[in-house]
PDB file of C-alpha atoms and ligand atoms in Angstrom:
ATOM      1  CA  UNK A   2      17.873  -6.949   2.982  1.00 88.00           C
ATOM      2  CA  UNK A   3      15.829  -5.129   0.240  1.00 90.00           C
ATOM      3  CA  UNK A   4      13.171  -8.014  -1.055  1.00 91.00           C
ATOM      4  CA  UNK A   5      12.221  -5.702  -4.037  1.00 94.00           C
ATOM      5  CA  UNK A   6      14.736  -3.890  -5.999  1.00 95.00           C
ATOM      6  CA  UNK A   7      13.655  -1.551  -8.986  1.00 97.00           C
ATOM      7  CA  UNK A   8      16.635  -0.675 -11.314  1.00 97.00           C
ATOM      8  CA  UNK A   9      16.334   2.592 -13.635  1.00 98.00           C
ATOM      9  CA  UNK A  10      12.551   1.553 -14.584  1.00 98.00           C
ATOM     10  CA  UNK A  11      10.478   2.983 -17.020  1.00 98.00           C
ATOM     11  CA  UNK A  12       6.995   2.780 -18.433  1.00 98.00           C
ATOM     12  CA  UNK A  13       5.434   4.325 -21.617  1.00 97.00           C
ATOM     13  CA  UNK A  14       2.135   3.844 -22.501  1.00 97.00           C
ATOM     14  CA  UNK A  15       2.046   4.590 -26.484  1.00 95.00           C
ATOM     15  CA  UNK A  16       3.783   7.860 -26.344  1.00 95.00           C
ATOM     16  CA  UNK A  17       2.521   8.546 -22.818  1.00 96.00           C
ATOM     17  CA  UNK A  18       5.826   8.911 -20.574  1.00 97.00           C
ATOM     18  CA  UNK A  19       4.348   7.803 -16.839  1.00 97.00           C
ATOM     19  CA  UNK A  20       7.497   6.304 -15.186  1.00 97.00           C
ATOM     20  CA  UNK A  21      11.297   7.317 -15.806  1.00 97.00           C
ATOM     21  CA  UNK A  22      14.348   6.419 -14.607  1.00 97.00           C
ATOM     22  CA  UNK A  23      12.833   5.151 -11.338  1.00 97.00           C
ATOM     23  CA  UNK A  24      15.319   3.021  -9.119  1.00 98.00           C
ATOM     24  CA  UNK A  25      14.416   1.809  -5.619  1.00 97.00           C
ATOM     25  CA  UNK A  26      15.169  -0.387  -3.128  1.00 97.00           C
ATOM     26  CA  UNK A  27      12.367  -1.960  -0.878  1.00 96.00           C
ATOM     27  CA  UNK A  28      13.669  -2.947   2.248  1.00 95.00           C
ATOM     28  CA  UNK A  29      12.265  -6.030   4.157  1.00 93.00           C
ATOM     29  CA  UNK A  30       9.767  -5.237   7.077  1.00 94.00           C
ATOM     30  CA  UNK A  31      10.078  -1.253   5.997  1.00 96.00           C
ATOM     31  CA  UNK A  32       6.827   0.687   5.515  1.00 97.00           C
ATOM     32  CA  UNK A  33       7.412   2.809   2.620  1.00 98.00           C
ATOM     33  CA  UNK A  34       5.340   5.508   1.055  1.00 98.00           C
ATOM     34  CA  UNK A  35       4.807   6.988  -2.353  1.00 97.00           C
ATOM     35  CA  UNK A  36       3.703  10.578  -2.103  1.00 96.00           C
ATOM     36  CA  UNK A  37       3.210  12.566  -5.551  1.00 92.00           C
ATOM     37  CA  UNK A  38       0.686  14.536  -7.921  1.00 90.00           C
ATOM     38  CA  UNK A  39      -2.643  13.495  -8.588  1.00 89.00           C
ATOM     39  CA  UNK A  40      -1.954  11.273 -12.296  1.00 91.00           C
ATOM     40  CA  UNK A  41       1.723  11.200 -11.656  1.00 93.00           C
ATOM     41  CA  UNK A  42       1.879   7.331 -11.914  1.00 95.00           C
ATOM     42  CA  UNK A  43       1.664   6.469  -8.561  1.00 95.00           C
ATOM     43  CA  UNK A  44      -0.691   3.357  -8.810  1.00 93.00           C
ATOM     44  CA  UNK A  45       1.474   2.257 -12.520  1.00 96.00           C
ATOM     45  CA  UNK A  46       4.346   2.323 -10.041  1.00 96.00           C
ATOM     46  CA  UNK A  47       2.808  -0.460  -7.837  1.00 95.00           C
ATOM     47  CA  UNK A  48       1.252  -2.280 -10.766  1.00 94.00           C
ATOM     48  CA  UNK A  49       4.660  -2.582 -11.884  1.00 95.00           C
ATOM     49  CA  UNK A  50       6.193  -4.108  -8.429  1.00 93.00           C
ATOM     50  CA  UNK A  51       3.108  -6.161  -7.965  1.00 90.00           C
ATOM     51  CA  UNK A  52       4.090  -7.730 -11.669  1.00 89.00           C
ATOM     52  CA  UNK A  53       0.622  -6.982 -12.914  1.00 89.00           C
ATOM     53  CA  UNK A  54       2.323  -4.992 -16.100  1.00 94.00           C
ATOM     54  CA  UNK A  55       5.976  -4.874 -17.003  1.00 95.00           C
ATOM     55  CA  UNK A  56       8.631  -1.959 -17.215  1.00 97.00           C
ATOM     56  CA  UNK A  57       9.051  -0.869 -20.694  1.00 98.00           C
ATOM     57  CA  UNK A  58      12.828  -0.837 -19.836  1.00 97.00           C
ATOM     58  CA  UNK A  59      14.418  -1.461 -16.731  1.00 98.00           C
ATOM     59  CA  UNK A  60      14.014  -4.449 -14.028  1.00 96.00           C
ATOM     60  CA  UNK A  61      12.349  -5.176 -11.021  1.00 94.00           C
ATOM     61  CA  UNK A  62      14.225  -8.044  -9.260  1.00 93.00           C
ATOM     62  CA  UNK A  63      12.904  -9.762  -6.632  1.00 91.00           C
ATOM     63  CA  UNK A  64      15.220 -10.889  -3.695  1.00 85.00           C
ATOM     64  CA  UNK A  65      13.835 -14.377  -3.442  1.00 77.00           C
ATOM     65  CA  UNK A  66      13.148 -15.014  -6.976  1.00 70.00           C
ATOM     66  CA  UNK A  67       9.347 -14.868  -6.588  1.00 68.00           C
ATOM     67  CA  UNK A  68       7.059 -11.799  -6.715  1.00 65.00           C
ATOM     68  CA  UNK A  69       4.045 -12.867  -4.135  1.00 78.00           C
ATOM     69  CA  UNK A  70       3.112  -9.471  -3.713  1.00 85.00           C
ATOM     70  CA  UNK A  71      -0.614  -8.613  -1.970  1.00 86.00           C
ATOM     71  CA  UNK A  72      -2.878  -5.582  -3.858  1.00 87.00           C
ATOM     72  CA  UNK A  73      -5.426  -3.788  -1.384  1.00 87.00           C
ATOM     73  CA  UNK A  74      -6.944  -1.478  -3.585  1.00 83.00           C
ATOM     74  CA  UNK A  75      -8.733   1.998  -2.712  1.00 79.00           C
ATOM     75  CA  UNK A  76     -12.390   0.532  -2.675  1.00 81.00           C
ATOM     76  CA  UNK A  77     -12.495  -3.284  -0.548  1.00 84.00           C
ATOM     77  CA  UNK A  78     -12.826  -5.764  -3.964  1.00 86.00           C
ATOM     78  CA  UNK A  79     -14.625  -8.088  -1.794  1.00 94.00           C
ATOM     79  CA  UNK A  80     -16.498 -11.022  -3.517  1.00 95.00           C
ATOM     80  CA  UNK A  81     -20.414 -10.314  -2.410  1.00 96.00           C
ATOM     81  CA  UNK A  82     -21.376 -13.845  -2.780  1.00 97.00           C
ATOM     82  CA  UNK A  83     -18.450 -14.992  -0.080  1.00 96.00           C
ATOM     83  CA  UNK A  84     -18.833 -14.439   3.145  1.00 97.00           C
ATOM     84  CA  UNK A  85     -16.147 -12.847   5.026  1.00 97.00           C
ATOM     85  CA  UNK A  86     -14.427 -16.077   6.056  1.00 96.00           C
ATOM     86  CA  UNK A  87     -14.623 -17.321   2.671  1.00 96.00           C
ATOM     87  CA  UNK A  88     -13.131 -14.251   1.294  1.00 96.00           C
ATOM     88  CA  UNK A  89     -10.376 -14.479   3.439  1.00 95.00           C
ATOM     89  CA  UNK A  90      -9.824 -18.380   2.422  1.00 95.00           C
ATOM     90  CA  UNK A  91     -10.446 -17.378  -1.365  1.00 93.00           C
ATOM     91  CA  UNK A  92      -6.297 -16.868  -1.711  1.00 89.00           C
ATOM     92  CA  UNK A  93      -5.726 -19.693   0.274  1.00 91.00           C
ATOM     93  CA  UNK A  94      -7.944 -21.889  -1.990  1.00 92.00           C
ATOM     94  CA  UNK A  95      -6.632 -20.558  -5.276  1.00 87.00           C
ATOM     95  CA  UNK A  96      -2.907 -22.154  -3.429  1.00 85.00           C
ATOM     96  CA  UNK A  97      -4.543 -25.204  -3.052  1.00 88.00           C
ATOM     97  CA  UNK A  98      -3.807 -24.897   0.620  1.00 86.00           C
ATOM     98  CA  UNK A  99      -6.827 -26.968   2.648  1.00 87.00           C
ATOM     99  CA  UNK A 100      -4.440 -28.031   5.607  1.00 89.00           C
ATOM    100  CA  UNK A 101      -5.100 -24.934   8.475  1.00 88.00           C
ATOM    101  CA  UNK A 102      -6.932 -23.109   6.169  1.00 91.00           C
ATOM    102  CA  UNK A 103      -9.361 -22.461   8.665  1.00 92.00           C
ATOM    103  CA  UNK A 104      -7.095 -21.868  11.140  1.00 92.00           C
ATOM    104  CA  UNK A 105      -5.303 -19.123   8.948  1.00 91.00           C
ATOM    105  CA  UNK A 106      -8.411 -17.512   8.100  1.00 93.00           C
ATOM    106  CA  UNK A 107      -9.329 -17.439  11.766  1.00 94.00           C
ATOM    107  CA  UNK A 108      -5.646 -15.719  12.415  1.00 90.00           C
ATOM    108  CA  UNK A 109      -6.370 -13.064  10.187  1.00 90.00           C
ATOM    109  CA  UNK A 110     -10.391 -12.570  11.144  1.00 93.00           C
ATOM    110  CA  UNK A 111      -8.691 -12.066  14.460  1.00 89.00           C
ATOM    111  CA  UNK A 112      -5.998  -9.936  13.755  1.00 87.00           C
ATOM    112  CA  UNK A 113      -8.197  -7.059  11.935  1.00 88.00           C
ATOM    113  CA  UNK A 114     -11.266  -7.267  14.796  1.00 89.00           C
ATOM    114  CA  UNK A 115     -13.956  -9.061  12.563  1.00 93.00           C
ATOM    115  CA  UNK A 116     -14.569 -11.380  15.244  1.00 94.00           C
ATOM    116  CA  UNK A 117     -18.118 -12.635  14.988  1.00 96.00           C
ATOM    117  CA  UNK A 118     -18.812 -11.935  11.356  1.00 96.00           C
ATOM    118  CA  UNK A 119     -17.266 -14.308  10.070  1.00 95.00           C
ATOM    119  CA  UNK A 120     -20.168 -15.440   8.338  1.00 97.00           C
ATOM    120  CA  UNK A 121     -21.611 -12.158   7.391  1.00 97.00           C
ATOM    121  CA  UNK A 122     -21.739 -11.125   3.648  1.00 97.00           C
ATOM    122  CA  UNK A 123     -19.985  -7.809   2.694  1.00 96.00           C
ATOM    123  CA  UNK A 124     -23.000  -6.356   1.865  1.00 96.00           C
ATOM    124  CA  UNK A 125     -24.045  -6.746   5.952  1.00 96.00           C
ATOM    125  CA  UNK A 126     -20.841  -4.640   6.492  1.00 95.00           C
ATOM    126  CA  UNK A 127     -19.714  -1.175   7.259  1.00 90.00           C
ATOM    127  CA  UNK A 128     -17.300   0.729   4.984  1.00 86.00           C
ATOM    128  CA  UNK A 129     -14.808   0.256   8.035  1.00 86.00           C
ATOM    129  CA  UNK A 130     -15.101  -3.642   8.143  1.00 91.00           C
ATOM    130  CA  UNK A 131     -15.023  -4.564   4.404  1.00 92.00           C
ATOM    131  CA  UNK A 132     -11.743  -2.715   4.530  1.00 89.00           C
ATOM    132  CA  UNK A 133     -10.676  -4.647   7.338  1.00 90.00           C
ATOM    133  CA  UNK A 134     -11.884  -7.635   5.252  1.00 94.00           C
ATOM    134  CA  UNK A 135     -10.195  -6.790   2.087  1.00 92.00           C
ATOM    135  CA  UNK A 136      -6.643  -6.345   4.271  1.00 89.00           C
ATOM    136  CA  UNK A 137      -7.197  -9.832   5.953  1.00 91.00           C
ATOM    137  CA  UNK A 138      -8.004 -11.407   2.766  1.00 93.00           C
ATOM    138  CA  UNK A 139      -4.708  -9.351   1.192  1.00 90.00           C
ATOM    139  CA  UNK A 140      -2.616 -11.078   4.663  1.00 88.00           C
ATOM    140  CA  UNK A 141      -4.094 -14.051   4.267  1.00 89.00           C
ATOM    141  CA  UNK A 142      -1.855 -15.277   1.340  1.00 86.00           C
ATOM    142  CA  UNK A 143       1.458 -14.432   3.275  1.00 84.00           C
ATOM    143  CA  UNK A 144       2.649 -11.776   0.532  1.00 87.00           C
ATOM    144  CA  UNK A 145       6.281 -11.215   0.959  1.00 83.00           C
ATOM    145  CA  UNK A 146       5.121  -7.172   0.802  1.00 90.00           C
ATOM    146  CA  UNK A 147       1.869  -5.521   0.783  1.00 93.00           C
ATOM    147  CA  UNK A 148       0.909  -2.662  -1.917  1.00 95.00           C
ATOM    148  CA  UNK A 149      -1.677  -0.431  -0.715  1.00 95.00           C
ATOM    149  CA  UNK A 150      -3.104   2.137  -3.207  1.00 94.00           C
ATOM    150  CA  UNK A 151      -4.865   4.748  -1.532  1.00 92.00           C
ATOM    151  CA  UNK A 152      -6.812   2.127   0.435  1.00 88.00           C
ATOM    152  CA  UNK A 153      -8.341   4.481   2.774  1.00 87.00           C
ATOM    153  CA  UNK A 154      -9.288   7.566   0.781  1.00 86.00           C
ATOM    154  CA  UNK A 155     -12.802   6.978   0.664  1.00 81.00           C
ATOM    155  CA  UNK A 156     -13.294   6.558   4.458  1.00 82.00           C
ATOM    156  CA  UNK A 157     -14.491   9.342   6.230  1.00 85.00           C
ATOM    157  CA  UNK A 158     -11.788  10.990   8.467  1.00 89.00           C
ATOM    158  CA  UNK A 159     -12.412   9.478  11.877  1.00 89.00           C
ATOM    159  CA  UNK A 160     -12.679   5.935  10.617  1.00 85.00           C
ATOM    160  CA  UNK A 161      -9.496   6.993   8.470  1.00 89.00           C
ATOM    161  CA  UNK A 162      -7.454   7.703  11.134  1.00 92.00           C
ATOM    162  CA  UNK A 163      -8.781   4.585  13.119  1.00 89.00           C
ATOM    163  CA  UNK A 164      -7.925   2.472   9.591  1.00 88.00           C
ATOM    164  CA  UNK A 165      -4.258   4.396  10.231  1.00 93.00           C
ATOM    165  CA  UNK A 166      -3.992   3.055  13.208  1.00 93.00           C
ATOM    166  CA  UNK A 167      -5.263  -0.563  13.027  1.00 88.00           C
ATOM    167  CA  UNK A 168      -2.633  -0.830   9.805  1.00 92.00           C
ATOM    168  CA  UNK A 169       0.102   0.506  12.267  1.00 94.00           C
ATOM    169  CA  UNK A 170      -0.765  -2.100  14.619  1.00 91.00           C
ATOM    170  CA  UNK A 171      -0.914  -4.824  12.582  1.00 89.00           C
ATOM    171  CA  UNK A 172       2.211  -3.712  10.862  1.00 92.00           C
ATOM    172  CA  UNK A 173       3.997  -3.777  14.055  1.00 91.00           C
ATOM    173  CA  UNK A 174       3.114  -7.262  14.773  1.00 89.00           C
ATOM    174  CA  UNK A 175       3.496  -8.673  11.518  1.00 87.00           C
ATOM    175  CA  UNK A 176       6.506  -6.467  10.192  1.00 90.00           C
ATOM    176  CA  UNK A 177       5.230  -7.003   6.653  1.00 90.00           C
ATOM    177  CA  UNK A 178       6.907  -4.693   4.117  1.00 94.00           C
ATOM    178  CA  UNK A 179       4.139  -2.342   3.069  1.00 96.00           C
ATOM    179  CA  UNK A 180       4.549  -0.252  -0.203  1.00 97.00           C
ATOM    180  CA  UNK A 181       1.771   2.692   0.782  1.00 97.00           C
ATOM    181  CA  UNK A 182       0.172   4.900  -1.748  1.00 96.00           C
ATOM    182  CA  UNK A 183      -1.592   8.021  -0.408  1.00 93.00           C
ATOM    183  CA  UNK A 184      -2.402  11.384  -1.211  1.00 88.00           C
ATOM    184  CA  UNK A 185      -2.241  12.706   2.472  1.00 92.00           C
ATOM    185  CA  UNK A 186       1.004  14.092   3.752  1.00 94.00           C
ATOM    186  CA  UNK A 187      -0.063  13.555   7.162  1.00 94.00           C
ATOM    187  CA  UNK A 188      -1.215   9.580   7.052  1.00 95.00           C
ATOM    188  CA  UNK A 189       2.165   8.961   4.848  1.00 96.00           C
ATOM    189  CA  UNK A 190       3.991  10.420   7.804  1.00 96.00           C
ATOM    190  CA  UNK A 191       2.330   8.965  10.504  1.00 96.00           C
ATOM    191  CA  UNK A 192       2.437   5.693   9.071  1.00 97.00           C
ATOM    192  CA  UNK A 193       6.307   5.304   7.192  1.00 97.00           C
ATOM    193  CA  UNK A 194       9.801   4.853   7.927  1.00 97.00           C
ATOM    194  CA  UNK A 195      10.254   6.365   4.816  1.00 97.00           C
ATOM    195  CA  UNK A 196       8.390   8.730   1.975  1.00 97.00           C
ATOM    196  CA  UNK A 197       9.323   8.729  -1.744  1.00 97.00           C
ATOM    197  CA  UNK A 198       8.360  12.041  -3.266  1.00 96.00           C
ATOM    198  CA  UNK A 199       7.310  12.068  -6.962  1.00 96.00           C
ATOM    199  CA  UNK A 200       7.657  14.530  -9.673  1.00 94.00           C
ATOM    200  CA  UNK A 201       4.640  15.246 -11.486  1.00 93.00           C
ATOM    201  CA  UNK A 202       4.253  13.041 -14.444  1.00 93.00           C
ATOM    202  CA  UNK A 203       6.353  11.137 -15.457  1.00 93.00           C
ATOM    203  CA  UNK A 204       7.142  10.153 -11.951  1.00 94.00           C
ATOM    204  CA  UNK A 205      10.896  10.253 -11.146  1.00 95.00           C
ATOM    205  CA  UNK A 206      11.484  10.357  -7.607  1.00 97.00           C
ATOM    206  CA  UNK A 207      12.778  13.880  -6.631  1.00 95.00           C
ATOM    207  CA  UNK A 208      13.436  13.111  -2.636  1.00 95.00           C
ATOM    208  CA  UNK A 209      13.590  10.021  -0.086  1.00 97.00           C
ATOM    209  CA  UNK A 210      12.852  11.388   3.547  1.00 96.00           C
ATOM    210  CA  UNK A 211      13.589   9.083   6.495  1.00 96.00           C
ATOM    211  CA  UNK A 212      10.790   9.365   8.891  1.00 95.00           C
ATOM    212  CA  UNK A 213      12.587   9.580  12.469  1.00 94.00           C
ATOM    213  CA  UNK A 214       9.285   9.272  14.468  1.00 95.00           C
ATOM    214  CA  UNK A 215       7.240   7.307  12.425  1.00 95.00           C
ATOM    215  CA  UNK A 216       3.887   5.978  14.044  1.00 95.00           C
ATOM    216  CA  UNK A 217       3.452   8.564  16.530  1.00 93.00           C
ATOM    217  CA  UNK A 218       0.812  10.813  16.074  1.00 92.00           C
ATOM    218  CA  UNK A 219       2.854  13.589  18.807  1.00 93.00           C
ATOM    219  CA  UNK A 220       5.862  13.329  16.345  1.00 92.00           C
ATOM    220  CA  UNK A 221       7.618  16.912  16.557  1.00 92.00           C
ATOM    221  CA  UNK A 222       9.444  15.868  13.584  1.00 92.00           C
ATOM    222  CA  UNK A 223       6.677  15.108  11.283  1.00 93.00           C
ATOM    223  CA  UNK A 224       5.483  18.665  11.874  1.00 93.00           C
ATOM    224  CA  UNK A 225       8.764  20.106  10.128  1.00 93.00           C
ATOM    225  CA  UNK A 226       8.912  17.242   7.842  1.00 94.00           C
ATOM    226  CA  UNK A 227       5.106  17.749   6.664  1.00 95.00           C
ATOM    227  CA  UNK A 228       6.307  21.343   6.180  1.00 95.00           C
ATOM    228  CA  UNK A 229       8.918  20.214   3.561  1.00 94.00           C
ATOM    229  CA  UNK A 230       7.128  17.517   1.769  1.00 94.00           C
ATOM    230  CA  UNK A 231       4.070  20.656   1.395  1.00 94.00           C
ATOM    231  CA  UNK A 232       6.958  22.929  -0.004  1.00 93.00           C
ATOM    232  CA  UNK A 233       7.874  20.259  -2.338  1.00 92.00           C
ATOM    233  CA  UNK A 234       4.280  19.163  -3.403  1.00 91.00           C
ATOM    234  CA  UNK A 235       3.189  22.507  -4.485  1.00 91.00           C
ATOM    235  CA  UNK A 236       6.319  22.943  -6.549  1.00 89.00           C
ATOM    236  CA  UNK A 237       5.662  20.030  -8.237  1.00 86.00           C
ATOM    237  CA  UNK A 238       2.103  20.747  -8.922  1.00 82.00           C
ATOM    238  CA  UNK A 239       2.842  24.978  -9.891  1.00 76.00           C
ATOM    239  CA  UNK A 240       1.947  24.766 -13.432  1.00 66.00           C
ATOM    240  CA  UNK A 241       4.100  27.332 -14.151  1.00 67.00           C
ATOM    241  CA  UNK A 242       6.871  24.220 -14.227  1.00 62.00           C
TER     242      UNK A 242
HETATM  243  N1  LIG B  29      -3.602   1.409 -19.167  1.00 88.41           N
HETATM  244  C1  LIG B  29      -2.896   2.492 -19.253  1.00 88.41           C
HETATM  245  N2  LIG B  29      -2.795   2.602 -20.332  1.00 88.41           N
HETATM  246  C2  LIG B  29      -3.133   3.894 -21.078  1.00 88.41           C
HETATM  247  N3  LIG B  29      -2.591   4.999 -20.101  1.00 88.41           N
HETATM  248  C3  LIG B  29      -2.337   4.414 -18.536  1.00 88.41           C
HETATM  249  C4  LIG B  29      -2.288   3.076 -18.160  1.00 88.41           C
HETATM  250  N4  LIG B  29      -2.756   3.074 -17.086  1.00 88.41           N
HETATM  251  C5  LIG B  29      -2.095   4.808 -16.433  1.00 88.41           C
HETATM  252  N5  LIG B  29      -2.137   5.637 -17.605  1.00 88.41           N
HETATM  253  C6  LIG B  29      -1.901   6.349 -17.633  1.00 88.41           C
HETATM  254  O1  LIG B  29      -0.674   6.936 -16.883  1.00 88.41           O
HETATM  255  C7  LIG B  29      -0.843   8.097 -15.907  1.00 88.41           C
HETATM  256  C8  LIG B  29      -0.559   7.979 -14.589  1.00 88.41           C
HETATM  257  O2  LIG B  29      -1.471   7.079 -14.219  1.00 88.41           O
HETATM  258  P1  LIG B  29      -1.393   6.675 -12.369  1.00 88.41           P
HETATM  259  O3  LIG B  29      -2.953   5.735 -12.555  1.00 88.41           O
HETATM  260  O4  LIG B  29      -0.521   5.575 -12.744  1.00 88.41           O
HETATM  261  O5  LIG B  29      -1.619   7.752 -11.938  1.00 88.41           O
HETATM  262  P2  LIG B  29      -1.698   7.910 -10.048  1.00 88.41           P
HETATM  263  O6  LIG B  29      -0.995   8.544  -9.865  1.00 88.41           O
HETATM  264  O7  LIG B  29      -2.112   6.727  -9.499  1.00 88.41           O
HETATM  265  O8  LIG B  29      -3.233   9.160 -10.578  1.00 88.41           O
HETATM  266  P3  LIG B  29      -4.100   9.401  -8.633  1.00 88.41           P
HETATM  267  O9  LIG B  29      -3.393  10.245  -7.900  1.00 88.41           O
HETATM  268  O10 LIG B  29      -5.552  10.042  -9.868  1.00 88.41           O
HETATM  269  O11 LIG B  29      -4.446   7.977  -8.466  1.00 88.41           O
HETATM  270  C9  LIG B  29      -1.797   8.637 -16.047  1.00 88.41           C
HETATM  271  O12 LIG B  29      -1.951   9.726 -17.331  1.00 88.41           O
HETATM  272  C10 LIG B  29      -2.821   7.675 -16.816  1.00 88.41           C
HETATM  273  O13 LIG B  29      -3.961   8.176 -18.222  1.00 88.41           O
HETATM  274 MG1  LIG B  30      -3.839   5.746  -8.773  1.00 88.41          MG
END
């Protein structure tokens, strides 16, 4: 079952065409990645899905009539004056949830492995821990889908791999729909069931690739798929096009 459907979505900012005839069905529980040249319109697509911005034409349909969608940004946007626990409880406060707030935040603190740091403030956390906290906060809102915009781009290689493993583990456990934007072909291949290749601006869907072996670092299929994707991306980035 699809949970969000984009139908012929176009987005222009003044004269600048950023998204063109974008049609995509996002399935319940799938991990789907968007990959495309820098500046092609990936963040814009996520913002449209999140309802933070509206299409110039075309439409976005939410299967259950509501668009409760979480957003995880490249930089973990934690409130510096709130502890980890209070940050994670923030979306619950917004929704007026009082009963069980403590239980929910504990569950997500546990899920992202931040036990013992509930009362720490963001400045007392490492980079990886901040990312975990911001992921826990997004999950605590219990969104229908989670949108992640290059969430690990600022991390060093080892930490990045560790966060990818964490996210894969959390996804296996929660089976939450995730729409993930990344510049890294390896990252997309490791995490996603499907990969949507975008053209340079304006963003159109060039191809949708199904990943036969997601979340397996030793996948042979991923090696072949990577080659294919790189050929397509290089073609998109060729200035002569
Ligand atoms: N609110 C806005 N007003 C005007 N132009 C915008 C706005 N938001 C984005 N743009 C333009 O739309 C284009 C696509 O931007 P977007 O941030 O979606 O690209 P991106 O693929 O996420 O880029 P990157 O790979 O650098 O993250 C850019 O040319 C940008 O200048
Ligand atoms: Mg972006």
